[in-house]
XYZ file of C-alpha atoms in Angstrom:
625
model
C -116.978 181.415 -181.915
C -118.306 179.456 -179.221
C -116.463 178.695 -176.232
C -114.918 175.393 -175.882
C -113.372 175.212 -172.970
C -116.724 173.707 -170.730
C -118.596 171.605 -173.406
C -121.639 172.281 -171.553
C -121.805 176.081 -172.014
C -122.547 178.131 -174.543
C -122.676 181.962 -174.031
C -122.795 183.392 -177.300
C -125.423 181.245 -179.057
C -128.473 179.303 -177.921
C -128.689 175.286 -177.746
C -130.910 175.431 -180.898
C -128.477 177.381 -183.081
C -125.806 175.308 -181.800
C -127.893 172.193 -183.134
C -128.408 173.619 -186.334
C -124.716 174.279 -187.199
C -124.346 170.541 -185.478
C -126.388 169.250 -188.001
C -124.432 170.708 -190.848
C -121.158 169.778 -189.761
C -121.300 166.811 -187.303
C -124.059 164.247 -188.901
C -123.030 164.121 -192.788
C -121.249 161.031 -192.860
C -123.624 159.359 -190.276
C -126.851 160.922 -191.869
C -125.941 159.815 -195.659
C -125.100 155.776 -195.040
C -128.654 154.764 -196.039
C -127.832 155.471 -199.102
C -125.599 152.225 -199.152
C -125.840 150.330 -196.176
C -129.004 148.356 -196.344
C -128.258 147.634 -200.064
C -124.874 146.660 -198.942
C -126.051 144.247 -196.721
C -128.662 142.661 -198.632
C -125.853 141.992 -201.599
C -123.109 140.523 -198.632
C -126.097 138.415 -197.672
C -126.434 136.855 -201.314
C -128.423 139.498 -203.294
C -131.837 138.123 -202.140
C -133.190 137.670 -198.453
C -136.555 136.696 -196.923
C -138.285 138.952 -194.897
C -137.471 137.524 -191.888
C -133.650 137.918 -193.136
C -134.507 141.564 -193.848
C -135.963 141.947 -190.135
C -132.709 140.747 -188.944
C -130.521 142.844 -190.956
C -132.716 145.774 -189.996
C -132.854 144.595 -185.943
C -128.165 144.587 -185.960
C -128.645 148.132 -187.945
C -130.823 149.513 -184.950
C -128.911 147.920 -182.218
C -125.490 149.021 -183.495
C -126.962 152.767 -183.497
C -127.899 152.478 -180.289
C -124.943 150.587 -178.972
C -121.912 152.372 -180.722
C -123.546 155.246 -181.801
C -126.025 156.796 -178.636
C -124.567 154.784 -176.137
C -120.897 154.406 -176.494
C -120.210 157.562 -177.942
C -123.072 160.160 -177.377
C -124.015 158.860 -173.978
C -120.623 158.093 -172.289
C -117.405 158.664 -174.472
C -118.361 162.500 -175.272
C -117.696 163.322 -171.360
C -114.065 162.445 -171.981
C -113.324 165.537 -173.374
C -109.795 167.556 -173.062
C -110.993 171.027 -172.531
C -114.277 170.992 -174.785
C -112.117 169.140 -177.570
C -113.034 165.712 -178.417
C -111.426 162.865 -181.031
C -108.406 160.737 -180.704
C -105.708 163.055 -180.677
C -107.582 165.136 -178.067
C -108.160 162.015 -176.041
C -104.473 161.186 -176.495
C -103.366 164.287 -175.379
C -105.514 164.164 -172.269
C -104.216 160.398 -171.568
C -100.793 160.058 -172.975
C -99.453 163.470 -172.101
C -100.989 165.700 -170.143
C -101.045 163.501 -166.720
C -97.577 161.997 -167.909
C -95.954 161.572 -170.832
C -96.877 157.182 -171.901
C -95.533 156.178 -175.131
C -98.041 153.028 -175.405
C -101.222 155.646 -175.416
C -99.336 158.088 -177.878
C -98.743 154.792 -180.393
C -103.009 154.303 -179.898
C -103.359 158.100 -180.913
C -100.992 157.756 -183.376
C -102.310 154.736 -185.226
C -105.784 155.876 -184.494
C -105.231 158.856 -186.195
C -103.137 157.342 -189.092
C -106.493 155.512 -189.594
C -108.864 158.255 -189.773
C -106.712 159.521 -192.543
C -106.797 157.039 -194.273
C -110.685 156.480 -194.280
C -111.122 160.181 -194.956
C -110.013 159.658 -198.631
C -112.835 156.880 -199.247
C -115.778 158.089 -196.900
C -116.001 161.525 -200.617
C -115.871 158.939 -203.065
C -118.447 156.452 -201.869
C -120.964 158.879 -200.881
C -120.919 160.893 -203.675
C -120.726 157.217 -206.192
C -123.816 156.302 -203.895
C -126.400 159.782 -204.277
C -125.562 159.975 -207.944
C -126.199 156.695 -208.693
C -129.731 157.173 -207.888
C -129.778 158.710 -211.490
C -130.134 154.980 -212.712
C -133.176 154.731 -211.875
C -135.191 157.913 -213.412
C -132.449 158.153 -216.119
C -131.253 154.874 -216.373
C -129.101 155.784 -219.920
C -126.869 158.236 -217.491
C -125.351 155.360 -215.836
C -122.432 155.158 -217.957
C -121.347 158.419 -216.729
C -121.616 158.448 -212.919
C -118.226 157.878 -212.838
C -117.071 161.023 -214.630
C -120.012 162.608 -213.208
C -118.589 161.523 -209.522
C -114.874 162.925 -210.789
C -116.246 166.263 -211.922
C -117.927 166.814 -208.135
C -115.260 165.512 -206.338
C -112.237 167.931 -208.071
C -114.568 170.700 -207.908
C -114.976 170.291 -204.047
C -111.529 169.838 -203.241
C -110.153 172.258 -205.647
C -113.217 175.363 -203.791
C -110.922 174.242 -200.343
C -108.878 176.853 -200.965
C -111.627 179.465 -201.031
C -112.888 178.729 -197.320
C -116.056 177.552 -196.816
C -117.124 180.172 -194.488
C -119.964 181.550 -196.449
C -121.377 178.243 -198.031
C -121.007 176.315 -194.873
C -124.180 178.943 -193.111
C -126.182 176.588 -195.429
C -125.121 173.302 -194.618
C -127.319 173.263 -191.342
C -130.622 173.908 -193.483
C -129.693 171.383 -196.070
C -128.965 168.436 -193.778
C -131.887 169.565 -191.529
C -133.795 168.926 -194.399
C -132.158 165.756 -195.630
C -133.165 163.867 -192.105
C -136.949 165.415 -192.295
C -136.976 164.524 -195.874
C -135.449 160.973 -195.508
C -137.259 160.062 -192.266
C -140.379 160.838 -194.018
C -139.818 158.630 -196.641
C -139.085 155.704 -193.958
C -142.920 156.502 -192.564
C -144.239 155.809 -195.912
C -142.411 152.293 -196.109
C -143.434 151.621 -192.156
C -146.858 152.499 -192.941
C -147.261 150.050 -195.526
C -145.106 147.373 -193.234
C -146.008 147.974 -189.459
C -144.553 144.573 -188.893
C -140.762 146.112 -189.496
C -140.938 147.392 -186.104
C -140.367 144.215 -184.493
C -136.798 144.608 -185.717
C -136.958 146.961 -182.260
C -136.513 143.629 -180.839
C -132.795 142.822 -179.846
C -133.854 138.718 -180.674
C -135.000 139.506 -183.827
C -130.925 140.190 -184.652
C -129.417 137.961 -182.416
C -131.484 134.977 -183.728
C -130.368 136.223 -187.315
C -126.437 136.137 -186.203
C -126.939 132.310 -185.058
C -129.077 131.349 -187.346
C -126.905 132.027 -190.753
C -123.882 131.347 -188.468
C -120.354 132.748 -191.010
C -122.480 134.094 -193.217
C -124.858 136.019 -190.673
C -121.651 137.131 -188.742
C -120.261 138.241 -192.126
C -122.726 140.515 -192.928
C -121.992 142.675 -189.712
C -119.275 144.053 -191.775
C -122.275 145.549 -193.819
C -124.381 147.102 -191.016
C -121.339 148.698 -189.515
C -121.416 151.021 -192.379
C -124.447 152.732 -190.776
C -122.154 153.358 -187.819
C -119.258 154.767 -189.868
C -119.503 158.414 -188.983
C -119.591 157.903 -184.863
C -115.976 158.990 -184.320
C -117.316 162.225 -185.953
C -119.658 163.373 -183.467
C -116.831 162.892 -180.688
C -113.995 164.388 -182.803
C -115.578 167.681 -183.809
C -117.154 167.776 -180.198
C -115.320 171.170 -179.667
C -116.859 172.857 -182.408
C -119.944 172.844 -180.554
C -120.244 171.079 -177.609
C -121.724 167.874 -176.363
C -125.194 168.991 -175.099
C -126.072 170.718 -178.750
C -124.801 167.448 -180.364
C -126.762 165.052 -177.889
C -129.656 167.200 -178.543
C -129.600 166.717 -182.591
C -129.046 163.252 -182.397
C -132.070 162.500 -180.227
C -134.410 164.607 -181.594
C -134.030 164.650 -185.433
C -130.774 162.246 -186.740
C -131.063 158.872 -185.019
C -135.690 158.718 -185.241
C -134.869 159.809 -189.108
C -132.195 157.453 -189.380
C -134.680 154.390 -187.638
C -137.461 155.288 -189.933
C -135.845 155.148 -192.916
C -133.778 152.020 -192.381
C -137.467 150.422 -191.484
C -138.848 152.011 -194.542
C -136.275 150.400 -196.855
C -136.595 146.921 -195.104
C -140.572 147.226 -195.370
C -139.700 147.484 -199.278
C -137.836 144.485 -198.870
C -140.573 142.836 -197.157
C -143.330 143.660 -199.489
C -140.764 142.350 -202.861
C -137.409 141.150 -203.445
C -134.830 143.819 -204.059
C -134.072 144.027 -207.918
C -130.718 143.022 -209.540
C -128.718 146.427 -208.899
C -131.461 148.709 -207.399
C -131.230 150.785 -204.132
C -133.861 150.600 -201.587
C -133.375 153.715 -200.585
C -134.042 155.744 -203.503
C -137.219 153.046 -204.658
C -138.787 154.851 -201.371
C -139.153 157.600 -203.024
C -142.281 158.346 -205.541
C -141.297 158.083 -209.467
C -141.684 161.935 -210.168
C -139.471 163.101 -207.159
C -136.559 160.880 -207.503
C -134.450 163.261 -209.699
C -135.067 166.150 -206.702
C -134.251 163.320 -204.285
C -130.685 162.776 -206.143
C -129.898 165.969 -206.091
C -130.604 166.923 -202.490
C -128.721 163.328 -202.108
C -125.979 164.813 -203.664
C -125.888 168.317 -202.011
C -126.163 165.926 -198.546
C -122.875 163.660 -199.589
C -120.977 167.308 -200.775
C -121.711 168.607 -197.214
C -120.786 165.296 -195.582
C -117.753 165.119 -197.921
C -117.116 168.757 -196.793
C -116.833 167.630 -193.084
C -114.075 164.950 -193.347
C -111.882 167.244 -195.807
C -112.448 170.294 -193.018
C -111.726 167.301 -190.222
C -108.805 165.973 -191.918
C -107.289 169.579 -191.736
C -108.274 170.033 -188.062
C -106.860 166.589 -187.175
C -103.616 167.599 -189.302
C -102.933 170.747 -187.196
C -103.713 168.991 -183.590
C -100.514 166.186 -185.148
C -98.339 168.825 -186.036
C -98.996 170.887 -182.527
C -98.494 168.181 -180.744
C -95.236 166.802 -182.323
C -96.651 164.172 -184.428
C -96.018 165.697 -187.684
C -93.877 167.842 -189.230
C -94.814 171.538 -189.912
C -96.520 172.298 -193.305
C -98.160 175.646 -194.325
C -101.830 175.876 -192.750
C -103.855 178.888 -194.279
C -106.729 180.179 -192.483
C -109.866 180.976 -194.777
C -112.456 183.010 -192.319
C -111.272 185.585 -189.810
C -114.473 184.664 -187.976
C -114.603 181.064 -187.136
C -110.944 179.293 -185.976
C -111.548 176.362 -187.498
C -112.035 177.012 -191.013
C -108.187 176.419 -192.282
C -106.773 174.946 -195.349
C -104.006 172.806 -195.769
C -102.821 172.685 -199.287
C -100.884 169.322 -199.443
C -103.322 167.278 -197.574
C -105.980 168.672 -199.878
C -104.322 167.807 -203.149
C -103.631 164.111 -201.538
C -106.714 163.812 -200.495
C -108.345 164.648 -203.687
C -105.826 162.117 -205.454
C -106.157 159.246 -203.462
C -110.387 159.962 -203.722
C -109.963 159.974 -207.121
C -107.909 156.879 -207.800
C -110.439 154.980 -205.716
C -113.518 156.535 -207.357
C -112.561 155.294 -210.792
C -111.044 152.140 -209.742
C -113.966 150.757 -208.344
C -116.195 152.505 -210.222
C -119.231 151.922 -207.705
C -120.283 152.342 -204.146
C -121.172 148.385 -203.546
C -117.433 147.864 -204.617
C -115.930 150.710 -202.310
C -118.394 149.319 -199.330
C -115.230 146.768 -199.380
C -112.838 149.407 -198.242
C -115.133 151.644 -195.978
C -115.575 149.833 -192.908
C -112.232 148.354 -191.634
C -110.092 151.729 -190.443
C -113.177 153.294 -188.714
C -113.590 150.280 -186.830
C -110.181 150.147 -185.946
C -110.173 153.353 -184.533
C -113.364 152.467 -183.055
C -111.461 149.790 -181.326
C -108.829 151.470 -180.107
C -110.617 154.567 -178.967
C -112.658 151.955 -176.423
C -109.474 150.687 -174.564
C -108.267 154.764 -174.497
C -111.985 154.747 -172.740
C -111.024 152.500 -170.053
C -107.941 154.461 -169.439
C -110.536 157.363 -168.945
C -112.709 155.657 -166.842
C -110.087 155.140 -164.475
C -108.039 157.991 -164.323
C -110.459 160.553 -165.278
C -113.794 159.520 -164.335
C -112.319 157.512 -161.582
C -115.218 154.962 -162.213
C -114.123 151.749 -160.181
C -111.824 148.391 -161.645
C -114.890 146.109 -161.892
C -118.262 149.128 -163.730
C -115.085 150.059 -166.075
C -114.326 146.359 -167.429
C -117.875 145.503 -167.401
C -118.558 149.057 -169.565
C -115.200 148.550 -171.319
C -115.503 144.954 -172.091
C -118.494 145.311 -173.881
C -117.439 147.831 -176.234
C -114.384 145.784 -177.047
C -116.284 142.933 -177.223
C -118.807 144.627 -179.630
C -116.146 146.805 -181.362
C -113.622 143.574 -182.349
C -116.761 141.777 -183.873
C -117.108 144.519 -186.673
C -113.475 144.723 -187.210
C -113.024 141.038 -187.524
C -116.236 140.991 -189.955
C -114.521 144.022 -191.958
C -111.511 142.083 -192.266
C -112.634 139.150 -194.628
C -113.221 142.153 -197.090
C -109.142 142.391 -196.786
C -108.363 142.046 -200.421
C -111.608 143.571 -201.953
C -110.116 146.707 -201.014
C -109.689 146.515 -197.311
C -106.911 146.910 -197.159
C -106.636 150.192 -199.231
C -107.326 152.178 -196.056
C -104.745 150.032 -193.754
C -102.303 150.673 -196.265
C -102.045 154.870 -196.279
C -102.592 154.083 -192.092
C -99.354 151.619 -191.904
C -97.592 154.843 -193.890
C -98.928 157.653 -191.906
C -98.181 155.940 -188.290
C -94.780 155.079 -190.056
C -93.985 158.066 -190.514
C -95.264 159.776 -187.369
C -93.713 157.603 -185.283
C -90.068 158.336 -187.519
C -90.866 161.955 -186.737
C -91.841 161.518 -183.161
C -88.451 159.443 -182.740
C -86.091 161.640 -184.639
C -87.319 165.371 -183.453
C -86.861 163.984 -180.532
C -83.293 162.959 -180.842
C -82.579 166.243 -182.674
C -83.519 168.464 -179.637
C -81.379 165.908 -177.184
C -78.209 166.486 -179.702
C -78.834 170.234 -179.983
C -78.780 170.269 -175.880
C -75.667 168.226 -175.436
C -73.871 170.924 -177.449
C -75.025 174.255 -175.460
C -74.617 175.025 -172.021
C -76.286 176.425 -169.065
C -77.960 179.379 -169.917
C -77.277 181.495 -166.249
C -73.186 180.609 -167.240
C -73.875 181.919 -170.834
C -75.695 184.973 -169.225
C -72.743 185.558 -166.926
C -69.566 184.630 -169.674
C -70.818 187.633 -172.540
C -73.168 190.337 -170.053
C -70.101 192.620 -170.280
C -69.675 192.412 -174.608
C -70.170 195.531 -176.101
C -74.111 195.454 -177.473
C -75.231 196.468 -180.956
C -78.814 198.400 -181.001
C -82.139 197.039 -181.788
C -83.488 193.335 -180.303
C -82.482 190.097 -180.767
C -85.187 186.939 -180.695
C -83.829 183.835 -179.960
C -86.220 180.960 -180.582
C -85.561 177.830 -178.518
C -86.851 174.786 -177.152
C -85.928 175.112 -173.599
C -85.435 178.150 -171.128
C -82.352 176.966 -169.126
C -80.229 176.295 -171.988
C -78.416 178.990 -174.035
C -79.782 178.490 -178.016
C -76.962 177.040 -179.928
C -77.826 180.063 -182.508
C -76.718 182.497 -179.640
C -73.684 180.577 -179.351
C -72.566 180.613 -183.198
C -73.584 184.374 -183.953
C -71.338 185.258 -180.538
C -68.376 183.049 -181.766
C -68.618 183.700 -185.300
C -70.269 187.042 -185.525
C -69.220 188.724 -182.373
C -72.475 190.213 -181.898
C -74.614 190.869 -178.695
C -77.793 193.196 -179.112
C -78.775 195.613 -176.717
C -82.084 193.442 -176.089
C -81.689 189.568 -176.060
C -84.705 187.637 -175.464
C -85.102 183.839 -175.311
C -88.662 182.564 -176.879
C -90.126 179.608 -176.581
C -93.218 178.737 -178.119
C -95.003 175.830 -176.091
C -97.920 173.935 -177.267
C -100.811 173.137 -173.992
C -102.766 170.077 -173.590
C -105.282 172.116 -173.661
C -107.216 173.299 -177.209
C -106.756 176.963 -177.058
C -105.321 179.571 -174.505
C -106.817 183.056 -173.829
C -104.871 185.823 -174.673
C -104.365 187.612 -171.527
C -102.574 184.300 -170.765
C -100.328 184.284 -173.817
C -96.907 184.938 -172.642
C -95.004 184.275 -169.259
C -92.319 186.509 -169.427
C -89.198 186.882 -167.214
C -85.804 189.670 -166.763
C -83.016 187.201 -166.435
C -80.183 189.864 -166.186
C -80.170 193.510 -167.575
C -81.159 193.412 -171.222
C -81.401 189.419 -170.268
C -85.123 188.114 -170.928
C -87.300 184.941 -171.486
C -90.832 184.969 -173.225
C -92.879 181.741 -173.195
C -95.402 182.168 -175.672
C -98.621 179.100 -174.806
C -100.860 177.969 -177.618
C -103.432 174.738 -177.514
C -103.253 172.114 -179.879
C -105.895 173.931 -181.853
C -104.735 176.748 -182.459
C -102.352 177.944 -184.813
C -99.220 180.347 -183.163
C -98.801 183.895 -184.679
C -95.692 184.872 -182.801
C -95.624 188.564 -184.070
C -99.147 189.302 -183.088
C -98.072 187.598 -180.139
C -95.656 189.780 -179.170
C -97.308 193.249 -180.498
C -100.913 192.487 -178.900
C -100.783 189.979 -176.476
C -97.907 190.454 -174.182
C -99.630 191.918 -170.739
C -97.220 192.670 -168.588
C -94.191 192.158 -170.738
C -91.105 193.962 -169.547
C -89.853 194.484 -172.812
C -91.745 196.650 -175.665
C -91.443 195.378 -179.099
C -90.978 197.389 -181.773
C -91.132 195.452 -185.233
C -88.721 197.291 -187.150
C -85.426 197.037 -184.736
C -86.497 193.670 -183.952
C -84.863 190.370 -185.060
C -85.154 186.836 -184.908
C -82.816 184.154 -185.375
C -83.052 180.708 -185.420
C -81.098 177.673 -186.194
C -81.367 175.817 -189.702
C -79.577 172.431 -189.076
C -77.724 169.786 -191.684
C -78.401 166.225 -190.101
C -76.243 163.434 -189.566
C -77.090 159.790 -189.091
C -74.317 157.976 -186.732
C -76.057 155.009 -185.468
C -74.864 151.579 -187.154
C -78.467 150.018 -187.016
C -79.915 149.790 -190.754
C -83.367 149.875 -189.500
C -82.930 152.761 -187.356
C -80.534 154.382 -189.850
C -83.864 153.877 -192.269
C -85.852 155.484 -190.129
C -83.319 158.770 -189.075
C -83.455 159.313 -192.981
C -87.233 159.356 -193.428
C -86.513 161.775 -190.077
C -84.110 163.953 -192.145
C -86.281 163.968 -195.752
C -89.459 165.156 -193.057
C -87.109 167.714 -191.956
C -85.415 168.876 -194.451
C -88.985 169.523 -196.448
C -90.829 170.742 -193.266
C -91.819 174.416 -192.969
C -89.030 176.795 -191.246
C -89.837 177.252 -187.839
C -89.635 181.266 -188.479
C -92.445 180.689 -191.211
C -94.657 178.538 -189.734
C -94.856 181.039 -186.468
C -96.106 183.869 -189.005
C -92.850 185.596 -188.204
C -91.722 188.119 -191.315
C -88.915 186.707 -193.564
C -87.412 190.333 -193.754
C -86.905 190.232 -189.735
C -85.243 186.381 -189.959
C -81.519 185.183 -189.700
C -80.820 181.910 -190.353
C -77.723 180.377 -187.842
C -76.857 176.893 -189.762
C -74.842 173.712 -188.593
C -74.474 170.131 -188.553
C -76.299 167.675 -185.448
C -75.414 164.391 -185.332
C -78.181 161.841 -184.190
C-alpha cells in the first residue's frame, strides 16, 4: 500500500507505477466524457452549428480543462491535502474540525458530500448508455436494445461488488492507458484533416462565442462542463496515490489525449454537419474498427463506473468515521490494498437508483440533463472551502486569496447557473437524493450529538466512581467498558453495579477515537493508562479511513499496554439505549425521530468494532433527548 501520509513520497513503488494504477482508478470519469460532451453541446446549441460555432464550443471545452481541471484542482487545490487524503470530507475534516470544531464548514462538507452521492448514481448509467450506443452506427438494428443491453452491464457490475475487485482492478491501468492512446490518436486523424481547429487554443475564439449567441451561448456552458465532470475525482482519491503520480498522468497522457480528441471531433464538425442522432466521437473512428472501438468504450465506462461505486464506499466510511452517518456493515474484499471495501446497502441503492434512471431516460443526450448540476455544486462549494485553505493553511495573504478565490467562484457559479435551466429535464434528480442525504446527516449529526450529552448528564465523575466501588468484592476474568469519554464513569458500569452487583477483577474503560488524520500507525494505536489497581483506560486512535478492529487492536497492537488480554476471560459491555423525544418543537421532534429510526437500524457499536458477539453484553435503558 503506498504511504499516504506525505503525498509527495512514495517508498514502495516508483512514480511510473504509481501513474499507471492513477490512470486506472483516478481518470475514468474524466477520460470517458467525449463520448457525450461535444455531441451534447452541439444538440443544446440547436442540433446544427457552423464551424466557427464548433471552434467556439471546442475553445470553452479547452479552457474549462485548463481552468477547473489543471489549474484549480491539479495545480493548486491538490496541496490542500489532510494527511495525503484529498476530497471534501477530507478537506472538511482538515477545516471544520481539526483546527476547531465550525459548524458552517461541516454543513459545506456535508452538502458537498450529499452531492457527490447523488451524482454517483447517474455518472454508471450515462457512460455506459453513451459507449454502447456507438453500436448504432455499425449495427444500427441493435439500437432497440441498448437499453436492456445498458441494464444487463450495469446489474452485473454492481452485483461482482461483492467479490472485490482486487484482482480485475491490476487491469484497469492497461485498459485506460490504452483508451487515452487510442482516443487521442483518433483526435490526430480529425486535426490532421482540420489544422485550423487549433485556433480554438485561443481563449477569444470562446469568449467571442459566449457574447456573441448571448442566453443561448451562455446556455450551452452547461454542456461543456460535462468534460469537466470527473475533476473532484482526481482530488478525492488523491490518497490512493498521491498528487505528484496524478499530476504526472494528467500532463503527460490524459489532458494532450483529451485536447486531441475534442479537436478531432470538432474538425468533423468542421468538414460536415453532424447527422440527426450521430456521435462525433465514434464517426472518428474508421468503419471496420468501430465495433472494437465500442467495446474498449465500454470496458473504459465499466472501469470509470468502477471508480465512483469504489468512491462512493470510501466517501461512505470517511461520513460514518467522522460522525456524519450512522454505522452500517463495511466488508473488506482484499487483505492487500485498504481501500478495496464493500458496502452492501449503498451498493444495492446505488444500483437501483442507476437503474431507474437508465431506463427512464433511455439515452445519454437525455441523462446529460441530470449530470452536470451536483458536480458543479460541489465544485462550488469546494472553491470557498479553498479560500478557507488559503488562509489558514497556506497562509497565502487577504488580497492573492480573493483574487485566486474569486475567480474560481466566479468561473464555478457560471456552470452551475447554466446547469440549472436543465432543472426539470432531470436536474433536479441529483439535488433531490442530495436534499435527502444532507437531511439526514445533519438529523444524525444533531441527534448523536444530543444522545452522548443525555448519556453524560446521567453518570458521574469517573475518579468518584473509581473511589465509591474499589473495595466490592471482584469476579475473575476482564471487563471492557466502551465509552465515549475517559472522565466519566459508562452508564453500563453503573447499571451492571446497581443491578448486577458485579465488579471484575480487570475493569478497563475503552474509547475508540476517530483522528483527523486518514490512518494511524500501529505502534501508535492505543494510549493506555492504570487509573487505580485493576482501574484502567485504553484509547484506541483510528483515521477517518480506516476501519477499527478493536480485538486485533487489543491482541496485536497494544505496545506498552499494562494490561494483557486474553480473549477468552475477556468481556465487553456496552449500552443499547431506547430513545425518547421530549422537546415540544414539531420540527425538531421530526427530526429526533429520523435520529431514532437511524439509530435504532444502525450497526451495534460491539459489531461494527469487529468485536465477537460471544464476548458481548448488552446494558439497555431509556435517554431522553
Amino acid at each position: 500500500m503506498t504511504d499516504t501520509r506525505d503525498a509527495g513520497a512514495y517508498p514502495r513503488k516508483g512514480l511510473g507505477a504509481l501513474a499507471l494504477g492513477a490512470l486506472g482508478v483516478v481518470f475514468g470519469d474524466i477520460g470517458t466524457s467525449p463520448l457525450y460532451t461535444i455531441k451534447t453541446a452541439i444538440d443544446w446549441a440547436g442540433g446544427e452549428v457552423s464551424p466557427e460555432d464548433a471552434l467556439g464550443i471546442l475553445s470553452l471545452i479547452v479552457w474549462t480543462l485548463v481552468i477547473i481541471t489543471s489549474i484549480k484542482y491539479v495545480a493548486i487545490i491538490m496541496r490542500a491535502d489532510n494527511d495525503g487524503e484529498g476530497g471534501i470530507l477530507a478537506l472538511m475534516s482538515l477545516l471544520g474540525v481539526k483546527h476547531g470544531r465550525r459548524p458552517l464548514i461541516i454543513a459545506i462538507g456535508m452538502l458537498g458530500a450529499a452531492l457527490l452521492f447523488g451524482d454517483g448514481a447517474i455518472t454508471p448509467a450515462i457512460s455506459v448508455l453513451s459507449a454502447l450506443e456507438g453500436l448504432k452506427t455499425p449495427a444500427p438494428a441493435i439500437a432497440a436494445y441498448i437499453v436492456p443491453l445498458s441494464v444487463v452491464v450495469l446489474v452485473g457490475l454492481f452485483t461482482l461488488q461483492s467479490k472485490g475487485t482486487a484482482t480485475i482492478s491490476r487491469l484497469f491501468g492497461p485498459v485506460m492507458t490504452l483508451w487515452f492512446v487510442v482516443i487521442g490518436g483518433l483526435g490526430v486523424l480529425g486535426v490532421i484533416k482540420h489544422p485550423s481547429v487549433l485556433w480554438a487554443l485561443d481563449p477569444g475564439v470562446g469568449l467571442a462565442y459566449l457574447t456573441g449567441k448571448g442566453l443561448s451561448g451562455f446556455l450551452v456552458l452547461g454542456a461543456v462542463f460535462l468534460c469537466a465532470t470527473g475533476a473532484e475525482a482526481l482530488y478525492a482519491d488523491m490518497g490512493h496515490f498521491g498528487r505528484n503520480p496524478i499530476r504526472a498522468a494528467w500532463f503527460s497522457l490524459v489532458f494532450p489525449a483529451l485536447l486531441l480528441n475534442y479537436a478531432g471531433q470538432t474538425a468533423l464538425i468542421v468538414d460536415a454537419p453532424l447527422a440527426f442522432g450521430a456521435n462525433p466521437f465514434f464517426d472518428l473512428c474508421p468503419e471496420q474498427l468501430q465495433l472494437a472501438l465500442v467495446g474498449l468504450a465500454t470496458l473504459a465506462t465499466i472501469i470509470a463506473s468502477q471508480s465512483i461505486i469504489t468512491g462512493a464506499f470510501s466517501m461512505t466510511r470517511q461520513a460514518i468515521q467522522l460522525g456524519l452517518l450512522p454505522r452500517i456493515r463495511i466488508s473488506q474484499t482484499s487483505a492487500e490494498s485498504y481501500g478495496q471495501i464493500y458496502v452492501g446497502f449503498v451498493n444495492w441503492a446505488l444500483m437501483t437508483l442507476t437503474l431507474i434512471l437508465t431506463v427512464a431516460f433511455q439515452s445519454s443526450d437525455k441523462l446529460a440533463a441530470a449530470f452536470g448540476i451536483a458536480v458543479s455544486l460541489t465544485m462550488l462549494l469546494t472553491s470557498a472551502l479553498m479560500f478557507v485553505a488559503m488562509r489558514e493553511v497556506w497562509r497565502w495573504s487577504l488580497p492573492i486569496s480573493l483574487i485566486v478565490a474569486g475567480l474560481f467562484v466566479t468561473v464555478d457559479g457560471a456552470y452551475v447557473a447554466a446547469n440549472m435551466v436543465k432543472f426539470f429535464e432531470g436536474g433536479w434528480i441529483p439535488l433531490v437524493v442530495a436534499t435527502i442525504l444532507f437531511f439526514l446527516m445533519s438529523c444524525w449529526n444533531e441527534g448523536y450529538a444530543a444522545i452522548r450529552a443525555a448519556l453524560e448528564r446521567g453518570t458521574i465523575p469517573l475518579t468518584d466512581c473509581i473511589r465509591q466501588f474499589r473495595d466490592r468484592e471482584r469476579v475473575p476474568g476482564t471487563a471492557v467498558y466502551l465509552c465515549g469519554r475517559r472522565d466519566v464513569a459508562p452508564v453500563p458500569l453503573l447499571h451492571n453495579l446497581k443491578h448486577n452487583k458485579v465488579l471484575h477483577e480487570r475493569v478497563v474503560f475503552l474509547q475508540v477515537a476517530t483522528e483527523h488524520v486518514p490512518r494511524v500507525e500501529p505502534e501508535r494505536r492505543i494510549q493506555s493508562e492504570v487509573l487505580d489497581d485493576g482501574f484502567y483506560t485504553l484509547l484506541v486512535h483510528y483515521g477517518f479511513m480506516e476501519g477499527p478492529d478493536v480485538p486485533r487492536a487489543l491482541l496485536w497492537e497494544c505496545y506498552g499496554c499494562p494490561i494483557e488480554f486474553n480473549e477468552e476471560d475477556t468481556s465487553f459491555f456496552s449500552g443499547r439505549f431506547t430513545l425518547v423525544t421530549k422537546t415540544t418543537s414539531r420540527w425538531r421532534r421530526f427530526r429526533f425521530e429520523v435520529f431514532r429510526l437511524l439509530h435504532r437500524n444502525a450497526l451495534p457499536a460491539t459489531e461494527f468494532f469487529k468485536i465477537p458477539p460471544g464476548r458481548v453484553v448488552e446494558l439497555g435503558g431509556q435517554v431522553e433527548i
